[in-house]
mmCIF file of C-alpha atoms and ligand atoms in Angstrom:
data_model
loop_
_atom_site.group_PDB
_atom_site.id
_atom_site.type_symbol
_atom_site.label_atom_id
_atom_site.label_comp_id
_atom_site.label_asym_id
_atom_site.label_seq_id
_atom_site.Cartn_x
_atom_site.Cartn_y
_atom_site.Cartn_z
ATOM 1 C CA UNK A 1 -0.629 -23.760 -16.000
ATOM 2 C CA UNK A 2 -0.711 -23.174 -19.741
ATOM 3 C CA UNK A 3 1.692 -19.983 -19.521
ATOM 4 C CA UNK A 4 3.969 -18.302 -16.689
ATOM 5 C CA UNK A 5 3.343 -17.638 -13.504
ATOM 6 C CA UNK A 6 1.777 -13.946 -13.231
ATOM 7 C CA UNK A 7 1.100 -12.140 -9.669
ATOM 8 C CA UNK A 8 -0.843 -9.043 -9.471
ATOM 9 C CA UNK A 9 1.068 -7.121 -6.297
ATOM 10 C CA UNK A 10 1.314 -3.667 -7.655
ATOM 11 C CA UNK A 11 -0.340 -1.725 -10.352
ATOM 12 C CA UNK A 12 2.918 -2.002 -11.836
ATOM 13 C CA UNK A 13 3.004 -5.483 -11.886
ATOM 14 C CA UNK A 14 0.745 -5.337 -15.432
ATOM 15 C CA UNK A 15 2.321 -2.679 -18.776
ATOM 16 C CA UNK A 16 0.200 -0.250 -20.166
ATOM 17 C CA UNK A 17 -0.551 -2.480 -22.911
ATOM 18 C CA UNK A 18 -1.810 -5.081 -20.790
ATOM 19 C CA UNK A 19 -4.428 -2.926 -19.052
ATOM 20 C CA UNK A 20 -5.315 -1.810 -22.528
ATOM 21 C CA UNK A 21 -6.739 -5.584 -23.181
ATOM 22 C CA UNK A 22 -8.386 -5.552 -19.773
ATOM 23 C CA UNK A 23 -10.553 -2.802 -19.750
ATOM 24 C CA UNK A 24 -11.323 -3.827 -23.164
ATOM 25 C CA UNK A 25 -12.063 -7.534 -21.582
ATOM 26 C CA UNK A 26 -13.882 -6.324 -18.731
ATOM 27 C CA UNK A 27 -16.147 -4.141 -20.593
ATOM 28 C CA UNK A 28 -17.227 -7.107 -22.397
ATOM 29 C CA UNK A 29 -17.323 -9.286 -18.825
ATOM 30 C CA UNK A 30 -19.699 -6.130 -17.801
ATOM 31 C CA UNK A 31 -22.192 -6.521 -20.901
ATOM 32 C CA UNK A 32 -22.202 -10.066 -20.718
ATOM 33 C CA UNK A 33 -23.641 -10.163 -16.588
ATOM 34 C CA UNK A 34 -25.757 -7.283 -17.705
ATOM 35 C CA UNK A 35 -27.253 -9.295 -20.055
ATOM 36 C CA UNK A 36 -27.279 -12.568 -17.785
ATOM 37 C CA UNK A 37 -25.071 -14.108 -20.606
ATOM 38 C CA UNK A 38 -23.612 -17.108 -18.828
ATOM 39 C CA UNK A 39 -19.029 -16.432 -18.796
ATOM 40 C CA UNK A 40 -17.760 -19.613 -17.213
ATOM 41 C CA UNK A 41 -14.096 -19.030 -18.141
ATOM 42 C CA UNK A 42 -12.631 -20.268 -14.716
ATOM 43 C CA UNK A 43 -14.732 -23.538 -14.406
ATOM 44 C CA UNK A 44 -13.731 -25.787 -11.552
ATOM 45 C CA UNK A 45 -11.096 -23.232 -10.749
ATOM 46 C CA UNK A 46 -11.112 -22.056 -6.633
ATOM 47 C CA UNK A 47 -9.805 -18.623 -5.434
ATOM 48 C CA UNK A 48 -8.418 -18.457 -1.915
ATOM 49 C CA UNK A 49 -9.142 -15.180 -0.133
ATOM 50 C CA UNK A 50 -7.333 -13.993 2.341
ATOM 51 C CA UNK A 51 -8.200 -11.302 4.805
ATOM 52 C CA UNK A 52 -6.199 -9.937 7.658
ATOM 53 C CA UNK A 53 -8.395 -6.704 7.533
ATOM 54 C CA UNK A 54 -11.632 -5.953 7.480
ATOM 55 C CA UNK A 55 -14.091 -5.401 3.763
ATOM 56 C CA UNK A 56 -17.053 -5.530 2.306
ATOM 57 C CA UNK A 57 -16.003 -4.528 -1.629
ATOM 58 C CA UNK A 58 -13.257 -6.202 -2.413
ATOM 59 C CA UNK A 59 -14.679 -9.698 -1.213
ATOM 60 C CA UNK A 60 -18.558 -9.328 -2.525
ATOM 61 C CA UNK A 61 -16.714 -8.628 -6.165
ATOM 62 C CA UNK A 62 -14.062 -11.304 -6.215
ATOM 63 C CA UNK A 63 -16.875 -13.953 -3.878
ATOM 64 C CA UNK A 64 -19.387 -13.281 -6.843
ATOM 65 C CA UNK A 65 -17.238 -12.337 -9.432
ATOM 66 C CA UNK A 66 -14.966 -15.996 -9.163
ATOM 67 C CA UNK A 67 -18.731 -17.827 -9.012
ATOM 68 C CA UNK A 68 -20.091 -16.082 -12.117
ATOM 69 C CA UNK A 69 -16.739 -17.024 -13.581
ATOM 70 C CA UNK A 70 -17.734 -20.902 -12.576
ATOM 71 C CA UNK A 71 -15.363 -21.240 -10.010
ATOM 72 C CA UNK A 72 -15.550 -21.299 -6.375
ATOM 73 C CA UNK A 73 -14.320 -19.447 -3.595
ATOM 74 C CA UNK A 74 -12.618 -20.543 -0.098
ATOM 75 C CA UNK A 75 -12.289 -17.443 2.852
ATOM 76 C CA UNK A 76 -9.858 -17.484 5.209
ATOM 77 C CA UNK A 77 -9.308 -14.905 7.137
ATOM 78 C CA UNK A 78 -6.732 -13.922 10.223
ATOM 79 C CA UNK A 79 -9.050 -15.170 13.144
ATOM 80 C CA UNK A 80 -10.308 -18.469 11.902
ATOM 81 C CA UNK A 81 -7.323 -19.622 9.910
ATOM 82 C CA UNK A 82 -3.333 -20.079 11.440
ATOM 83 C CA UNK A 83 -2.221 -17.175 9.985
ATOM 84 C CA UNK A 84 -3.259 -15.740 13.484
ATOM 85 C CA UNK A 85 -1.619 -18.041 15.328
ATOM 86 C CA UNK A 86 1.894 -17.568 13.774
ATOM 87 C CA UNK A 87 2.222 -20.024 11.239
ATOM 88 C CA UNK A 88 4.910 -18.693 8.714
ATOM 89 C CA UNK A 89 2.804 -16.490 5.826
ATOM 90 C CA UNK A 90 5.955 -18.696 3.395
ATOM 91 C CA UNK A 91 4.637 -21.995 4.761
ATOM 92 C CA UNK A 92 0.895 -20.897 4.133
ATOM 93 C CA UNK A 93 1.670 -19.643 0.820
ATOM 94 C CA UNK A 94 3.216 -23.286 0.063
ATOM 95 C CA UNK A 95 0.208 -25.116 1.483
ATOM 96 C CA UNK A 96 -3.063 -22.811 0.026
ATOM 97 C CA UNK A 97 -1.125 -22.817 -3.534
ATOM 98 C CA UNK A 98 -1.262 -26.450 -3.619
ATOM 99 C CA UNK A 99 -4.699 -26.774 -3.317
ATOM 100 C CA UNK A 100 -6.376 -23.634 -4.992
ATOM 101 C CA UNK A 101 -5.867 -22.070 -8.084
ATOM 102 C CA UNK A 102 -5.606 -18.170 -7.500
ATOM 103 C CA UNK A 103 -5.013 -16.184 -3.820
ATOM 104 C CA UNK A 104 -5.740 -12.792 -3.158
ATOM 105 C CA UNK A 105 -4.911 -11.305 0.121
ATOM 106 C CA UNK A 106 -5.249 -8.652 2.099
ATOM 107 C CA UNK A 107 -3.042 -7.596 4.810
ATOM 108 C CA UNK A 108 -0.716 -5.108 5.996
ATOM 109 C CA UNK A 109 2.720 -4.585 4.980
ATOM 110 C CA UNK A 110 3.590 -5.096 1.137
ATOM 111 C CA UNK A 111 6.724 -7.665 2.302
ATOM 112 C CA UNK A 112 4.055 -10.014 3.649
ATOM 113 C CA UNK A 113 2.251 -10.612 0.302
ATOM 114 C CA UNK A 114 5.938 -10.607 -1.611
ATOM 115 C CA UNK A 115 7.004 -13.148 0.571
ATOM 116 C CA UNK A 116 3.167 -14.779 -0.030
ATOM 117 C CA UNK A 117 3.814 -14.926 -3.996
ATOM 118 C CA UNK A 118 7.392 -15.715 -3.758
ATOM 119 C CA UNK A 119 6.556 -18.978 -1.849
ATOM 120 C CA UNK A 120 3.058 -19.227 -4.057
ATOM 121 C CA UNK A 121 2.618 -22.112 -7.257
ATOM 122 C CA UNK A 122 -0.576 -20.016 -8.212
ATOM 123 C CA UNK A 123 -0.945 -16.389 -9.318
ATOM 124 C CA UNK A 124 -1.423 -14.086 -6.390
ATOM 125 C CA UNK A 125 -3.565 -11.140 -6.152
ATOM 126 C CA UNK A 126 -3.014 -7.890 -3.647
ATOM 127 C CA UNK A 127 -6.659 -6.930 -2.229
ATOM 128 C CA UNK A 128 -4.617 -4.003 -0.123
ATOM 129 C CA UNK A 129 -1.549 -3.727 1.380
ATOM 130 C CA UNK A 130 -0.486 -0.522 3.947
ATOM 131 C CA UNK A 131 1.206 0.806 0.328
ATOM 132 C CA UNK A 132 -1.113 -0.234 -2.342
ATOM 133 C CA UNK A 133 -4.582 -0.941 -3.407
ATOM 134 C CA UNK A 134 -3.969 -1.894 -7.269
ATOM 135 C CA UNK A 135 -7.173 -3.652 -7.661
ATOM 136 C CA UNK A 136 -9.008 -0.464 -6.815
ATOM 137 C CA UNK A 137 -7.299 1.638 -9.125
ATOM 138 C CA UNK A 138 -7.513 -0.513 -11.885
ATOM 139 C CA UNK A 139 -11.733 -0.577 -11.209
ATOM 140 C CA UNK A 140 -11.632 3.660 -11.478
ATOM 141 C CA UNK A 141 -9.344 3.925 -14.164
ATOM 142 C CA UNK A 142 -12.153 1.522 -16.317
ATOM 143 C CA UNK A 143 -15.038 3.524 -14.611
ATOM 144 C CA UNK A 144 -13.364 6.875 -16.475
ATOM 145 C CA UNK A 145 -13.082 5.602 -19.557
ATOM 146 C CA UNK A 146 -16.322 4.377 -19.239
ATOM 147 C CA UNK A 147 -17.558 7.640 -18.238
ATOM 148 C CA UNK A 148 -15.562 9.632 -20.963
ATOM 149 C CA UNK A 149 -17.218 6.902 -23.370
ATOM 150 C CA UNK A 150 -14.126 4.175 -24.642
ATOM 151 C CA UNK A 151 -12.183 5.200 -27.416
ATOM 152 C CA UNK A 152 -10.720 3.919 -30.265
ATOM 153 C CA UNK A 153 -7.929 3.157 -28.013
ATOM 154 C CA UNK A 154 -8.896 2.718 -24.160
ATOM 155 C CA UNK A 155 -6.218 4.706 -22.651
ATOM 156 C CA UNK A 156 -6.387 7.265 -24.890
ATOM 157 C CA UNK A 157 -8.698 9.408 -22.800
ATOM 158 C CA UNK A 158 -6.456 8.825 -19.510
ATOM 159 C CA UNK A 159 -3.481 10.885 -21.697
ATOM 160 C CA UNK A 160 -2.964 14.489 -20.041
ATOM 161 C CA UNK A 161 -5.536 14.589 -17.684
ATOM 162 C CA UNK A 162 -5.097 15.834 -14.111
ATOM 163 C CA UNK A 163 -6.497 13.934 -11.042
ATOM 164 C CA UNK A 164 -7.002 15.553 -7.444
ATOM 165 C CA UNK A 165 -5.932 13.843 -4.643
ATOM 166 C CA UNK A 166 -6.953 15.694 -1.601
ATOM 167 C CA UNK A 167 -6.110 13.523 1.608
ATOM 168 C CA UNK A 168 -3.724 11.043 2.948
ATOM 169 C CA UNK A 169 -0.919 9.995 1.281
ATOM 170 C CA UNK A 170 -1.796 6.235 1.740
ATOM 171 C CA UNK A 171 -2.362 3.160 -0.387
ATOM 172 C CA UNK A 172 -4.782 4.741 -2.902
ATOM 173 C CA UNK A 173 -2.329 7.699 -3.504
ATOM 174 C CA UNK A 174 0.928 5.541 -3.857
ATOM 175 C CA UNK A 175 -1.297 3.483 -6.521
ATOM 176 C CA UNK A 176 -2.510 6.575 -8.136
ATOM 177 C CA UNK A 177 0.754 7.821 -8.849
ATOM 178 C CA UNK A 178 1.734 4.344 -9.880
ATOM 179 C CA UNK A 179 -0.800 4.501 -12.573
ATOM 180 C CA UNK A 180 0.084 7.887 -13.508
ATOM 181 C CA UNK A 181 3.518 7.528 -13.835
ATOM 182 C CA UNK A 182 2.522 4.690 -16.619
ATOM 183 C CA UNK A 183 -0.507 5.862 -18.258
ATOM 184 C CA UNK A 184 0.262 9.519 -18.632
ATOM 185 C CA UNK A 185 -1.614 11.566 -16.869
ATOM 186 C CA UNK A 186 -0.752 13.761 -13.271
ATOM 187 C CA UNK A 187 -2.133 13.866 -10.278
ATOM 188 C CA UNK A 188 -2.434 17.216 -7.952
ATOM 189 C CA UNK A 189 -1.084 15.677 -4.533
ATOM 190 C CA UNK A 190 -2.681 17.952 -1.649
ATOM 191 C CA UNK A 191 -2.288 16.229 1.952
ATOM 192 C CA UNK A 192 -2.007 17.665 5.209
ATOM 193 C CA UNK A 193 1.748 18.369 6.253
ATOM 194 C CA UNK A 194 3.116 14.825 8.289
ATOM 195 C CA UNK A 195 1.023 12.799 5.610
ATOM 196 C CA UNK A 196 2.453 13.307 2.820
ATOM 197 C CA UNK A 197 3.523 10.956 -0.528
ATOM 198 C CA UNK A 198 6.322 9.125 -0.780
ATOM 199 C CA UNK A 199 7.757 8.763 -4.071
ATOM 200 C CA UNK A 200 9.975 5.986 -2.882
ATOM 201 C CA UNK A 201 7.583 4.091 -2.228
ATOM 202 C CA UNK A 202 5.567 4.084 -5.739
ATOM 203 C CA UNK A 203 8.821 3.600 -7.415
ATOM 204 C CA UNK A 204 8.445 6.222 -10.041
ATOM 205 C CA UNK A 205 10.264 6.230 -13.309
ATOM 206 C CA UNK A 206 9.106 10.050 -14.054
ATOM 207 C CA UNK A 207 8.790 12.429 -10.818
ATOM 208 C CA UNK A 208 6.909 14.291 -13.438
ATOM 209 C CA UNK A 209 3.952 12.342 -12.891
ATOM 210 C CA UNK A 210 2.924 14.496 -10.454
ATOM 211 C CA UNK A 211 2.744 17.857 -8.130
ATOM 212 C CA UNK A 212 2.046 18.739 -4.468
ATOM 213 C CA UNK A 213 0.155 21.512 -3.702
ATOM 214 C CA UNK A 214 -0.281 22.929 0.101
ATOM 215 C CA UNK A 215 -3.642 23.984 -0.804
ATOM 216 C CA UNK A 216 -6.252 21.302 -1.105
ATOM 217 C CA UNK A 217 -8.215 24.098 -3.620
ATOM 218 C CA UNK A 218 -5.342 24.682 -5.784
ATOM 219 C CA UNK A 219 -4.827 20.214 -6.149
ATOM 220 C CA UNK A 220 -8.560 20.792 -7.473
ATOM 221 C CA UNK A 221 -8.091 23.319 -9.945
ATOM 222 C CA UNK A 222 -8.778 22.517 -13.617
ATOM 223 C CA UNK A 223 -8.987 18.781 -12.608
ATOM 224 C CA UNK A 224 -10.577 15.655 -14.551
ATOM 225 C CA UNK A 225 -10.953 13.840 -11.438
ATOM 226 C CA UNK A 226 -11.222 14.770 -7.694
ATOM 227 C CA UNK A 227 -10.733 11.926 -5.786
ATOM 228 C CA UNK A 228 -10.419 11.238 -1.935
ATOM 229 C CA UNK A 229 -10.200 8.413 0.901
ATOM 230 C CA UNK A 230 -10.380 8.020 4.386
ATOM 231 C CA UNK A 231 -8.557 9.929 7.201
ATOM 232 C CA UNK A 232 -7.344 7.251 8.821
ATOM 233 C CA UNK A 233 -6.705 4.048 6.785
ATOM 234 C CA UNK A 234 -7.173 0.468 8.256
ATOM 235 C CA UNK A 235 -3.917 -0.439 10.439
ATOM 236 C CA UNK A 236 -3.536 3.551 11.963
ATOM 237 C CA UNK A 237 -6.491 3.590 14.145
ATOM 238 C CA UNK A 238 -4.181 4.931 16.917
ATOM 239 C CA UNK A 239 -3.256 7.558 15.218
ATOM 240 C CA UNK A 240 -7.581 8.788 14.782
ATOM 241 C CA UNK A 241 -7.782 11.712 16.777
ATOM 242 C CA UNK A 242 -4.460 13.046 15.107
ATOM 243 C CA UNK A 243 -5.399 12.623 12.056
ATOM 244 C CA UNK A 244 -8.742 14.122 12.478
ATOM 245 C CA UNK A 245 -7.529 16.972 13.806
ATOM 246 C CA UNK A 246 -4.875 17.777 10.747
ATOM 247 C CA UNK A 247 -6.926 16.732 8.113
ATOM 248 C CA UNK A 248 -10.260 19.417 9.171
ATOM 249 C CA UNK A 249 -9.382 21.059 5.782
ATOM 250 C CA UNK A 250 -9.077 18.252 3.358
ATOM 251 C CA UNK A 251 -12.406 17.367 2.794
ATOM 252 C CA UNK A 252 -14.025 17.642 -0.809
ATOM 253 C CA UNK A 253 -16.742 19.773 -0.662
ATOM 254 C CA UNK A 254 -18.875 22.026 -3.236
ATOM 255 C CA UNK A 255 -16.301 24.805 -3.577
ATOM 256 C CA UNK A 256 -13.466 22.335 -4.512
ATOM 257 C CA UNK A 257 -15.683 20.662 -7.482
ATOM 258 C CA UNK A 258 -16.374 24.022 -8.130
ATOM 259 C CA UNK A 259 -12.862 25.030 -9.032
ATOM 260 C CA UNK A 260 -12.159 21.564 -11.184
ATOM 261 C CA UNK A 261 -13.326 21.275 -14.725
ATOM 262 C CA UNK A 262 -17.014 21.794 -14.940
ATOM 263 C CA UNK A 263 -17.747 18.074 -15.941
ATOM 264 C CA UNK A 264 -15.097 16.488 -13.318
ATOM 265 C CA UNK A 265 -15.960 13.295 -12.239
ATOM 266 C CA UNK A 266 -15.883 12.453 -7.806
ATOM 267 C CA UNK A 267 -14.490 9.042 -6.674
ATOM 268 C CA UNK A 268 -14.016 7.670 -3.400
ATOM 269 C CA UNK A 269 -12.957 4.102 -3.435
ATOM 270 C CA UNK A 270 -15.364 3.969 -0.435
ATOM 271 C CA UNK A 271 -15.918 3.200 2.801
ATOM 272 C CA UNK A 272 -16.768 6.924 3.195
ATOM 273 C CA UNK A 273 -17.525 8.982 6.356
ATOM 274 C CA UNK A 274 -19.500 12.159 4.902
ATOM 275 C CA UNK A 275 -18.594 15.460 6.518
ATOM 276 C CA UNK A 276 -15.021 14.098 6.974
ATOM 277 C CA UNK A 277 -13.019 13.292 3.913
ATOM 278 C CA UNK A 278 -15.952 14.432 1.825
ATOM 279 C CA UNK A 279 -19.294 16.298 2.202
ATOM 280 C CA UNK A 280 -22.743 14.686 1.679
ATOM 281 C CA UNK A 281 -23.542 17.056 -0.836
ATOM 282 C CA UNK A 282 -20.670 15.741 -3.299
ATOM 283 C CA UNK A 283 -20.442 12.258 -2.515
ATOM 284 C CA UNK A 284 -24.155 11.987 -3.234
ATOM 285 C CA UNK A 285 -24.383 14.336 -5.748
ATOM 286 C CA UNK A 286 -24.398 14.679 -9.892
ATOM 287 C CA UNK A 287 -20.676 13.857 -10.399
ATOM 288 C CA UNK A 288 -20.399 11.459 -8.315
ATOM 289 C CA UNK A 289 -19.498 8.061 -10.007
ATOM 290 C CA UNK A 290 -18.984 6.083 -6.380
ATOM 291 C CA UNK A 291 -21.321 3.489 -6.977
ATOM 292 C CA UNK A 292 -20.231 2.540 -10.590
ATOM 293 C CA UNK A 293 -16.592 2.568 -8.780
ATOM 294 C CA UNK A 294 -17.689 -0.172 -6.208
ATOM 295 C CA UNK A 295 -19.463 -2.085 -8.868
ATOM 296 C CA UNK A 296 -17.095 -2.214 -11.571
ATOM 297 C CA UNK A 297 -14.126 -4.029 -9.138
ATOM 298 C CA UNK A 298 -15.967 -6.959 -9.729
ATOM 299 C CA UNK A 299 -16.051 -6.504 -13.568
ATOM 300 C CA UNK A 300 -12.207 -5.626 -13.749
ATOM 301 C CA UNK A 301 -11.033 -8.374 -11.437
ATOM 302 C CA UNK A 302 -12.847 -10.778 -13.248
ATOM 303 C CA UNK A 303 -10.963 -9.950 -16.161
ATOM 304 C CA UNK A 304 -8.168 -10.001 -13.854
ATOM 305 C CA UNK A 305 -8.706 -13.671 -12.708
ATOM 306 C CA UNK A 306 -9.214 -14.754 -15.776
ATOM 307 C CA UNK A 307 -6.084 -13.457 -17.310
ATOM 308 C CA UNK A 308 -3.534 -14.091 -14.720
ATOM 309 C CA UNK A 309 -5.121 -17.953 -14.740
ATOM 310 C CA UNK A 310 -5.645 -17.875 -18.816
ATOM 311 C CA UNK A 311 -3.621 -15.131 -20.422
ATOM 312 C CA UNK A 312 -5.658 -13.209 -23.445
ATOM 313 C CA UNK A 313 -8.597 -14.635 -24.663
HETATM 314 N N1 CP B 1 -12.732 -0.107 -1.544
HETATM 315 C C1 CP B 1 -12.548 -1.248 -0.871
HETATM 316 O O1 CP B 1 -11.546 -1.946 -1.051
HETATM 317 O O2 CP B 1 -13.560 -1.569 -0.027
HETATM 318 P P1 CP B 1 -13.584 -2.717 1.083
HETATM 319 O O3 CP B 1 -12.629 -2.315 2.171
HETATM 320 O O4 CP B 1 -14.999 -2.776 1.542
HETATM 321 O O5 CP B 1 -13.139 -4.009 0.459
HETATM 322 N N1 NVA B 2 -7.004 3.580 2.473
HETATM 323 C C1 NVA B 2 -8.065 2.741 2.975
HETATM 324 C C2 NVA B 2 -8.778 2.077 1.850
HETATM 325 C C3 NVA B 2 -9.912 1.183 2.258
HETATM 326 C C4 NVA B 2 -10.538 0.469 1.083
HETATM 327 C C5 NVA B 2 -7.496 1.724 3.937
HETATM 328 O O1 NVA B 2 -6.399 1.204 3.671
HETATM 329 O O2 NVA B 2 -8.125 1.447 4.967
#
């Protein structure tokens, strides 16, 4: 290693000024695949990836995104690895950090990947947790700006702008209020009574950062950014029927967009189930940036990667 050892567990884990220089980076990673330009930063480098839930995003962008970097990639998940049959996630950490250059894991409670990166040599990456999903956030953050076109300064268009969070008060909302809390903007909290945020958990400096509303239509109003997730998140399957039943009225149809600023942007971080958390008509229709979303977590992470492994370039 050329400079300290860096983990990636929350959104807090990076400053403001640090995201600054990676949406700047990734938006030059982006134009560079676009243009099949080769970007073999990480060259001989290998990425263990750990899953102990299920995905399809988050391991197609860092799979392809740690190849087109010119490393390599080794899978492991729960099933097929010792993890699942009890070996101590502090004596795995030791062992996969000896022999691989970056982790990133996904798993359930946010102790097990603490205890991962405090037993790790390499840089460690959170791909979920049950509290956070930083990697995620930092991909719809970039596809804003990218949709408000990047300023002279790229967090300049984040500054004062409201974003609707209309569902469970899970991973994705702990991380959005994370984010706000840093980058200053707010975000209208509307979740169905039982589900709500927990500051606590996010760690906020500046409560400020953002407002509940019991209405789901009032969280929308005037907003940048209407944004929603799953009922039930991976880990509370139990808890389906529940959850289905409470959350009939949080789903982000027309009328909500209607009532947000009339060139809002919808995100989902996606897998989606239309005519639950969100109707057809919105998640596949004109302000709907979903697919850019999915797509650009491999462009952010691999700006990612590289820094944690490289620092600035
Ligand atoms: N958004 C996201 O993390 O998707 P996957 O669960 O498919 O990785
Ligand atoms: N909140 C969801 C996000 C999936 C990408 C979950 O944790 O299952």
């Amino acid at each position: 290693m050329t400079h300290a050892l860096k983990h990636y567990l929350q959104f807090t884990s990076l400053t403001a000024d640090e995201y600054a220089y990676l949406f700047q980076r990734a938006a030059l990673i982006k134009k560079k695949f676009k243009a099949y330009e080769k970007h073999h930063t990480l060259a001989d480098r290998t990425l263990a990836m750990i899953f102990e839930k299920a995905s399809t995003r988050t391991r197609v962008s860092f799979e392809a995104g740690m190849y087109q970097l010119g490393g390599s990639v080794v899978h492991l998940t729960t099933g097929d690895s010792q993890l699942g049959r009890s070996e101590p996630i502090e004596d795995s950490a030791k062992v996969i950090s000896r022999m691989t250059d970056l982790v990133m894991i996904r798993t359930y409670g946010q102790d097990k990947i603490n205890s991962f990166a405090a037993n790790s040599r390499v840089p460690v990456i959170n791909g979920l947790t049950n509290e956070f999903h930083p990697c995620q956030i930092m991909a719809d953050l970039f596809t804003f700006i990218e949709h408000r076109g990047l300023a002279v300064h790229p967090l300049e268009c984040l500054q004062g702008k409201v974003v609707a969070w209309v569902g469970d008060g899970n991973n994705m909302a702990n991380t959005w209020l994370q984010a706000a809390d840093m980058l200053g903007f707010t975000v209208h909290v509307s979740t169905p009574s039982g589900y709500e945020v927990n500051p606590a958990i996010a760690g906020l400096r500046n409560n400020d950062c953002y407002k509940v509303f019991d209405n789901p239509m009032q969280a929308c109003e005037g907003a940048d950014l209407v944004t929603t997730d799953v009922w039930t998140s991976m880990g509370f399957e139990a808890e389906n029927e529940a959850r289905k039943k409470a959350f009939a009225d949080w789903c982000v149809d027309s009328e909500m967009m209607a009532v947000a600023k009339p060139n809002a942007l919808f995100m989902h971080c996606l897998p989606a189930h239309r005519g639950e958390e969100v109707s057809a008509e919105v998640i596949d229709g004109p302000q709907s940036v979903v697919w850019d979303e999915a797509e650009n977590r491999m462009h952010v992470q691999k700006a990612l990667m590289e820094y944690l492994l490289l620092g600035r370039q």
